[in-house]
PDB file of C-alpha atoms in Angstrom:
ATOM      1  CA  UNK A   1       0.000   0.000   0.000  1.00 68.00           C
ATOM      2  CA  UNK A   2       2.636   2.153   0.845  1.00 79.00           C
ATOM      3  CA  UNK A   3       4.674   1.708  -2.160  1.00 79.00           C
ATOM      4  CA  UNK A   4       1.568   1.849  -4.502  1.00 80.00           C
ATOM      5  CA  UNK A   5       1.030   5.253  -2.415  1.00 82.00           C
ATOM      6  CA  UNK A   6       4.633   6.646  -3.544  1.00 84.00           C
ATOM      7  CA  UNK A   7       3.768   5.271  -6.900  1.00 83.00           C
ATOM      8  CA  UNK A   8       0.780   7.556  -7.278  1.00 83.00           C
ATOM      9  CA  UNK A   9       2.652  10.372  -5.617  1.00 86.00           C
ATOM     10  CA  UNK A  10       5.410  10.310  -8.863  1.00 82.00           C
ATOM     11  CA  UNK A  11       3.077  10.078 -11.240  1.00 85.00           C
ATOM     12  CA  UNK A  12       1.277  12.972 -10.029  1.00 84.00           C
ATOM     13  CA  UNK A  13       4.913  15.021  -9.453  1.00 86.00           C
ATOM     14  CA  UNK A  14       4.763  13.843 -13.771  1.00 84.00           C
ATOM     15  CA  UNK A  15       6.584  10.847 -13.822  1.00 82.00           C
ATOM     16  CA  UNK A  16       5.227   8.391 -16.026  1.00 85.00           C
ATOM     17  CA  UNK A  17       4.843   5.573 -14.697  1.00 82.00           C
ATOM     18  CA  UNK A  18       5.925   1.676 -16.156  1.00 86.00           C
ATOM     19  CA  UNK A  19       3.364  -1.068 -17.086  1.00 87.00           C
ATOM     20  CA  UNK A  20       4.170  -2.880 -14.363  1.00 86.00           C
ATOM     21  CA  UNK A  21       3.700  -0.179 -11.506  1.00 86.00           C
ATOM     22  CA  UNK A  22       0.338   0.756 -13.321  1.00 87.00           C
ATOM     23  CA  UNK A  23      -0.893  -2.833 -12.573  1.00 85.00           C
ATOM     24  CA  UNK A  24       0.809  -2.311  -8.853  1.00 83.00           C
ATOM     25  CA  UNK A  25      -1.391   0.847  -8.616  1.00 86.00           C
ATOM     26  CA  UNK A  26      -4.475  -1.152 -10.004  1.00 86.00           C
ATOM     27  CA  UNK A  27      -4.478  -3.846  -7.865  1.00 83.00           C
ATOM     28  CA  UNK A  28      -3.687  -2.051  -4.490  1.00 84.00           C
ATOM     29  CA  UNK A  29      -6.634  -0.110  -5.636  1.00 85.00           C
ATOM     30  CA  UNK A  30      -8.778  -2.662  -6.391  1.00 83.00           C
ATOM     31  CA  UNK A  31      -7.333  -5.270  -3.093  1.00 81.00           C
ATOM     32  CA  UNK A  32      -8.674  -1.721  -0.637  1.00 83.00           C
ATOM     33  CA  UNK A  33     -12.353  -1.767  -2.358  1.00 82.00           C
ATOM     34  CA  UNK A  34     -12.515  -6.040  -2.274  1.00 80.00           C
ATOM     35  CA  UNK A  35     -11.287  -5.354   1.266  1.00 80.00           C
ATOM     36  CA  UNK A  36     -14.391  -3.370   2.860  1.00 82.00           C
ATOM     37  CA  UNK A  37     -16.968  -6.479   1.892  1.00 79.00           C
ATOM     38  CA  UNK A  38     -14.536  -8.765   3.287  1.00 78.00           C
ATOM     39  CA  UNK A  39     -14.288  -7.197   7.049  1.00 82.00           C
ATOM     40  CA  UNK A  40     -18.418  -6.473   6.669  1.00 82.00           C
ATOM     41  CA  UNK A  41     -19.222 -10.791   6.094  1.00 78.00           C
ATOM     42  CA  UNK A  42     -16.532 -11.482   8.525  1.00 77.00           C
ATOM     43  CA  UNK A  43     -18.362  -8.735  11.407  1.00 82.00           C
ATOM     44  CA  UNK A  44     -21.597 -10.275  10.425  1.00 80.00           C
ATOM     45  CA  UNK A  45     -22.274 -13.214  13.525  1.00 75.00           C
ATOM     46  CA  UNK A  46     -21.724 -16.148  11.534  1.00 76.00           C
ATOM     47  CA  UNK A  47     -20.360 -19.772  12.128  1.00 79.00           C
ATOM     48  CA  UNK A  48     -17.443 -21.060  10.519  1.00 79.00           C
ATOM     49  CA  UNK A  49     -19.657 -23.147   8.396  1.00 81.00           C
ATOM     50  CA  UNK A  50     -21.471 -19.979   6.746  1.00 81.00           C
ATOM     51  CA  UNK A  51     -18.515 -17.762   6.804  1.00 79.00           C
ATOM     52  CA  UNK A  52     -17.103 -20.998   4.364  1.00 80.00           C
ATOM     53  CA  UNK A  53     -20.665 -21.241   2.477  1.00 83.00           C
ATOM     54  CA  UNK A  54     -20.672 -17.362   2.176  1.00 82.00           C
ATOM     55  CA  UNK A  55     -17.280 -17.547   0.960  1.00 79.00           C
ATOM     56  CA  UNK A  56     -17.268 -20.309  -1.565  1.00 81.00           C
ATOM     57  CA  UNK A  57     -20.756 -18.481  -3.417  1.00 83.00           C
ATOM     58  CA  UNK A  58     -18.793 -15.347  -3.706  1.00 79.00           C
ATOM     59  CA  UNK A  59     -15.473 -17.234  -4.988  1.00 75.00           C
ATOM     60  CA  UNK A  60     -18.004 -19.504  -7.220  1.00 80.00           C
ATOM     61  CA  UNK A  61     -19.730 -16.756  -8.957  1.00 79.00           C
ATOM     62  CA  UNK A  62     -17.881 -13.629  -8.254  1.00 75.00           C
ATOM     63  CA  UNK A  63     -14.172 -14.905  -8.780  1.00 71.00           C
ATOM     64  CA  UNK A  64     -12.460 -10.838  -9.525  1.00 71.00           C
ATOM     65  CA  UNK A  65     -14.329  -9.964  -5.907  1.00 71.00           C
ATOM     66  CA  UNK A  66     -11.494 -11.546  -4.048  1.00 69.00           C
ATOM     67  CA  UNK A  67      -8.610  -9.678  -3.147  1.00 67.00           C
ATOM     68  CA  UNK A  68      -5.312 -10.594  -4.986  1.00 66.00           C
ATOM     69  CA  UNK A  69      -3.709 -12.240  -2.436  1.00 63.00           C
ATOM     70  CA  UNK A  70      -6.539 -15.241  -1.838  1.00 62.00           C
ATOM     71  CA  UNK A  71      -6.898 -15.864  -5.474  1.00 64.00           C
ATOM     72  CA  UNK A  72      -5.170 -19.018  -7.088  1.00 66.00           C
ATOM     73  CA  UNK A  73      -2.641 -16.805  -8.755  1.00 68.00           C
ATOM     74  CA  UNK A  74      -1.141 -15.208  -6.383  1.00 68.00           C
ATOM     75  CA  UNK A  75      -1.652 -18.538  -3.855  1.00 67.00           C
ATOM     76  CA  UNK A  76       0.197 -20.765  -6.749  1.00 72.00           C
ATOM     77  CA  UNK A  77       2.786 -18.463  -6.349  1.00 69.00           C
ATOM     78  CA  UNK A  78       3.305 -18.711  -2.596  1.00 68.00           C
ATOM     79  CA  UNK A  79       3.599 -22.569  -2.984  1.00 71.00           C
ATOM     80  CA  UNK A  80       5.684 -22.113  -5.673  1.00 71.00           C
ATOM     81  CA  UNK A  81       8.451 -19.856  -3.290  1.00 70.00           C
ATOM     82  CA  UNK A  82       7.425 -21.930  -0.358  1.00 71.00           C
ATOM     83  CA  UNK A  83       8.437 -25.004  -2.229  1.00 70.00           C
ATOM     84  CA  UNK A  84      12.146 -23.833  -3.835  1.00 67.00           C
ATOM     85  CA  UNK A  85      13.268 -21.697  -0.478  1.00 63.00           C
ATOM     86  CA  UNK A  86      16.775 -23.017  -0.107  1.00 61.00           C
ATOM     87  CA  UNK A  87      17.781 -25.531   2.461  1.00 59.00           C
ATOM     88  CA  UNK A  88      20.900 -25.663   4.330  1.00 60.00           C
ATOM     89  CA  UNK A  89      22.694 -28.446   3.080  1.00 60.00           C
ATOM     90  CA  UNK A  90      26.473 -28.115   4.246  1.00 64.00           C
ATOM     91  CA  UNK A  91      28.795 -28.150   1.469  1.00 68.00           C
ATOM     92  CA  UNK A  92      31.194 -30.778   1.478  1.00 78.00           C
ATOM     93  CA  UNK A  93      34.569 -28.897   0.276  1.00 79.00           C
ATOM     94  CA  UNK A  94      38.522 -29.462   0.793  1.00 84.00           C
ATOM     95  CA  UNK A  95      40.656 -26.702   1.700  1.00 86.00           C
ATOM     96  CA  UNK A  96      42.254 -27.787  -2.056  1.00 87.00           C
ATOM     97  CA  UNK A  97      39.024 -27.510  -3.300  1.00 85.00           C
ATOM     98  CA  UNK A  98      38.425 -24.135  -1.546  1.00 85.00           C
ATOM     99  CA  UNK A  99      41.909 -22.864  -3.217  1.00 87.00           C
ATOM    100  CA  UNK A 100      40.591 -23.988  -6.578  1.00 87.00           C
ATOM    101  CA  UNK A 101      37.602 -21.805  -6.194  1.00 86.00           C
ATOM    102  CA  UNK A 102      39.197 -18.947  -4.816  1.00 86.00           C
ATOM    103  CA  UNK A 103      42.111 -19.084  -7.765  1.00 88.00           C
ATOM    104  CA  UNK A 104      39.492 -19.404 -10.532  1.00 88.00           C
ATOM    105  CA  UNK A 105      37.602 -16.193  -9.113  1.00 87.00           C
ATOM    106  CA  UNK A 106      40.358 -14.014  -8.614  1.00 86.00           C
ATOM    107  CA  UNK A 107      41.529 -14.737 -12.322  1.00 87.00           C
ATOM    108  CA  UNK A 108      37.788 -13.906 -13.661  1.00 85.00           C
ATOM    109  CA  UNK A 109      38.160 -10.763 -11.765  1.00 86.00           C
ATOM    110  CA  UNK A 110      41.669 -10.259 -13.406  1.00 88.00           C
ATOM    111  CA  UNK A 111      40.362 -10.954 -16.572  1.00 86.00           C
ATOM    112  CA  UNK A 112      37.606  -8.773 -16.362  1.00 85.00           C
ATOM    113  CA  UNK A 113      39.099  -5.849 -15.258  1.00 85.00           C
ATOM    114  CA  UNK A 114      41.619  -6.338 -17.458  1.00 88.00           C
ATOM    115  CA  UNK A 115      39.484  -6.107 -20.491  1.00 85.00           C
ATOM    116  CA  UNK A 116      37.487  -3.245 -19.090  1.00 84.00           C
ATOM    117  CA  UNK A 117      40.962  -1.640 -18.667  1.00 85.00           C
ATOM    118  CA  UNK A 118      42.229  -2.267 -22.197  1.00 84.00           C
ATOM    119  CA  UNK A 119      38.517  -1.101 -24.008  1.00 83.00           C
ATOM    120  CA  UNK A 120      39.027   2.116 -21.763  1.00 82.00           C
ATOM    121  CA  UNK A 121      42.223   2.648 -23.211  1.00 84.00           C
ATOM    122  CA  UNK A 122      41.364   1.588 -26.606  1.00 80.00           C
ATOM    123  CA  UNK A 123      38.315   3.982 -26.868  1.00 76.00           C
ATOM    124  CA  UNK A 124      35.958   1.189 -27.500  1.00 67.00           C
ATOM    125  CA  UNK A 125      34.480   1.354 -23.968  1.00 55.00           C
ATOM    126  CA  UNK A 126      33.031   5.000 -25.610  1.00 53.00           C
ATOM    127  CA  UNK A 127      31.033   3.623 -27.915  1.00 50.00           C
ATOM    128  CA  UNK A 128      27.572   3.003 -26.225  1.00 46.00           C
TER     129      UNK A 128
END
């Protein structure tokens, strides 16, 4: 909310804003007005069993009414990062091993700079 909220504050300073922060804007927007229904069934005295019967109608036949973060979307993609967070599996390495890796990074590093180094002096790193 508070990001969509500095969003809309740029664009009205004239920024224009991306695609993709447009849709951010959208769907804040849209999540706050899904939002009010939501609290007003939840007040309403109900048992679990209607809150779920309420629910389920308003999924079945009003599908956009849900906020973004219940609806399969956005829930696919929580499994999704639930399912690939990384583990800590303990890397089985020998100091020679360790050398190795350490010796092959410090020459990518040599190589790089020493490219960026040699376009600089060449002129070609000018040329973008």
């Amino acid at each position: 909310c508070v990001f969509s909220l500095s969003l809309i504050g740029r664009a009205l300073v004239g920024y224009t804003l991306k695609p993709r922060e447009v849709r951010t804007v959208r769907r804040t927007f849209k999540d706050i007005l899904t939002f009010i229904p939501f609290v007003i069934i939840l007040i309403i005295p109900l048992s679990p069993v209607g809150h779920a019967l309420v629910f389920g109608a308003i999924q079945r036949f009003f599908p956009d009414a849900f906020p973004s973060c219940f609806t399969e979307r956005r829930q696919n993609l929580l499994n999704l990062y639930e399912s690939t967070e990384f583990t800590q599996v303990p890397v089985k390495e020998t100091t020679q091993e360790k050398f190795v890796r350490l010796l092959e990074a410090f020459g990518f590093l040599l190589v790089d700079n020493t490219k960026k180094a040699f376009n600089k002096v060449s002129g070609k790193g000018e040329e973008k």
